[in-house]
Short mmCIF file of C-alpha atoms in Angstrom, two decimals:
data_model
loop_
_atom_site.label_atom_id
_atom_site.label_comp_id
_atom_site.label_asym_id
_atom_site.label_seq_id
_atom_site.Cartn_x
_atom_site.Cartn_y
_atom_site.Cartn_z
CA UNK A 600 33.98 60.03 -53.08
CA UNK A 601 32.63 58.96 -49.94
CA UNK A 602 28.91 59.54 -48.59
CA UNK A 603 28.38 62.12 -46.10
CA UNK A 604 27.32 59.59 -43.18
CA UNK A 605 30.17 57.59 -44.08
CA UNK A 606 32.35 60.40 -43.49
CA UNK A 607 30.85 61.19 -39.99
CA UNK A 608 30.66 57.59 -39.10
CA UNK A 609 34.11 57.30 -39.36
CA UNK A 610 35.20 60.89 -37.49
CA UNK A 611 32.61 59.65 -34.49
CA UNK A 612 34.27 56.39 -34.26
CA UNK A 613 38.04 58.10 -34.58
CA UNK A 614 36.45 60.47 -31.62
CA UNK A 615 35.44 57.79 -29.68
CA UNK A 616 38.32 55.23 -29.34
CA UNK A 617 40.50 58.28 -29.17
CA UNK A 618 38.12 59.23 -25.81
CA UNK A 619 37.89 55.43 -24.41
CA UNK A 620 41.77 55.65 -25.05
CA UNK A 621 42.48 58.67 -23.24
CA UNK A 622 40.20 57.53 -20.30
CA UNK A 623 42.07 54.13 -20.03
CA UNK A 624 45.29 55.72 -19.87
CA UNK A 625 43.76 58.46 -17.06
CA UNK A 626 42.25 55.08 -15.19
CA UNK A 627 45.56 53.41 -15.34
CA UNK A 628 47.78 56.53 -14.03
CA UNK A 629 45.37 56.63 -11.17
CA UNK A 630 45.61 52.87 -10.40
CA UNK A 631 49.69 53.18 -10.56
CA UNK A 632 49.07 56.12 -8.08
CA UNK A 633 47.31 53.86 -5.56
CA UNK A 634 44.41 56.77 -5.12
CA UNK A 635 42.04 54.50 -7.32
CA UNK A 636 41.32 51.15 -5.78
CA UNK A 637 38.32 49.57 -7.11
#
């Protein structure tokens, strides 16, 4: 059975690629749309 931290390691780093994920695909939408130029 797996540790505690282990356990919450994991969900945090599920949580954050899921978040960096979803704000890439926002960022890109945006960038298609033309009203994000950098």
């Amino acid at each position: 059975r797996f540790s505690d931290k282990a356990v919450k390691t994991t969900m945090w780093i599920i949580y954050a690629f899921t978040f960096i994920l979803f704000g890439l695909n926002i960022a890109l939408s945006y960038m298609k749309s033309g009203w994000f130029t950098i």
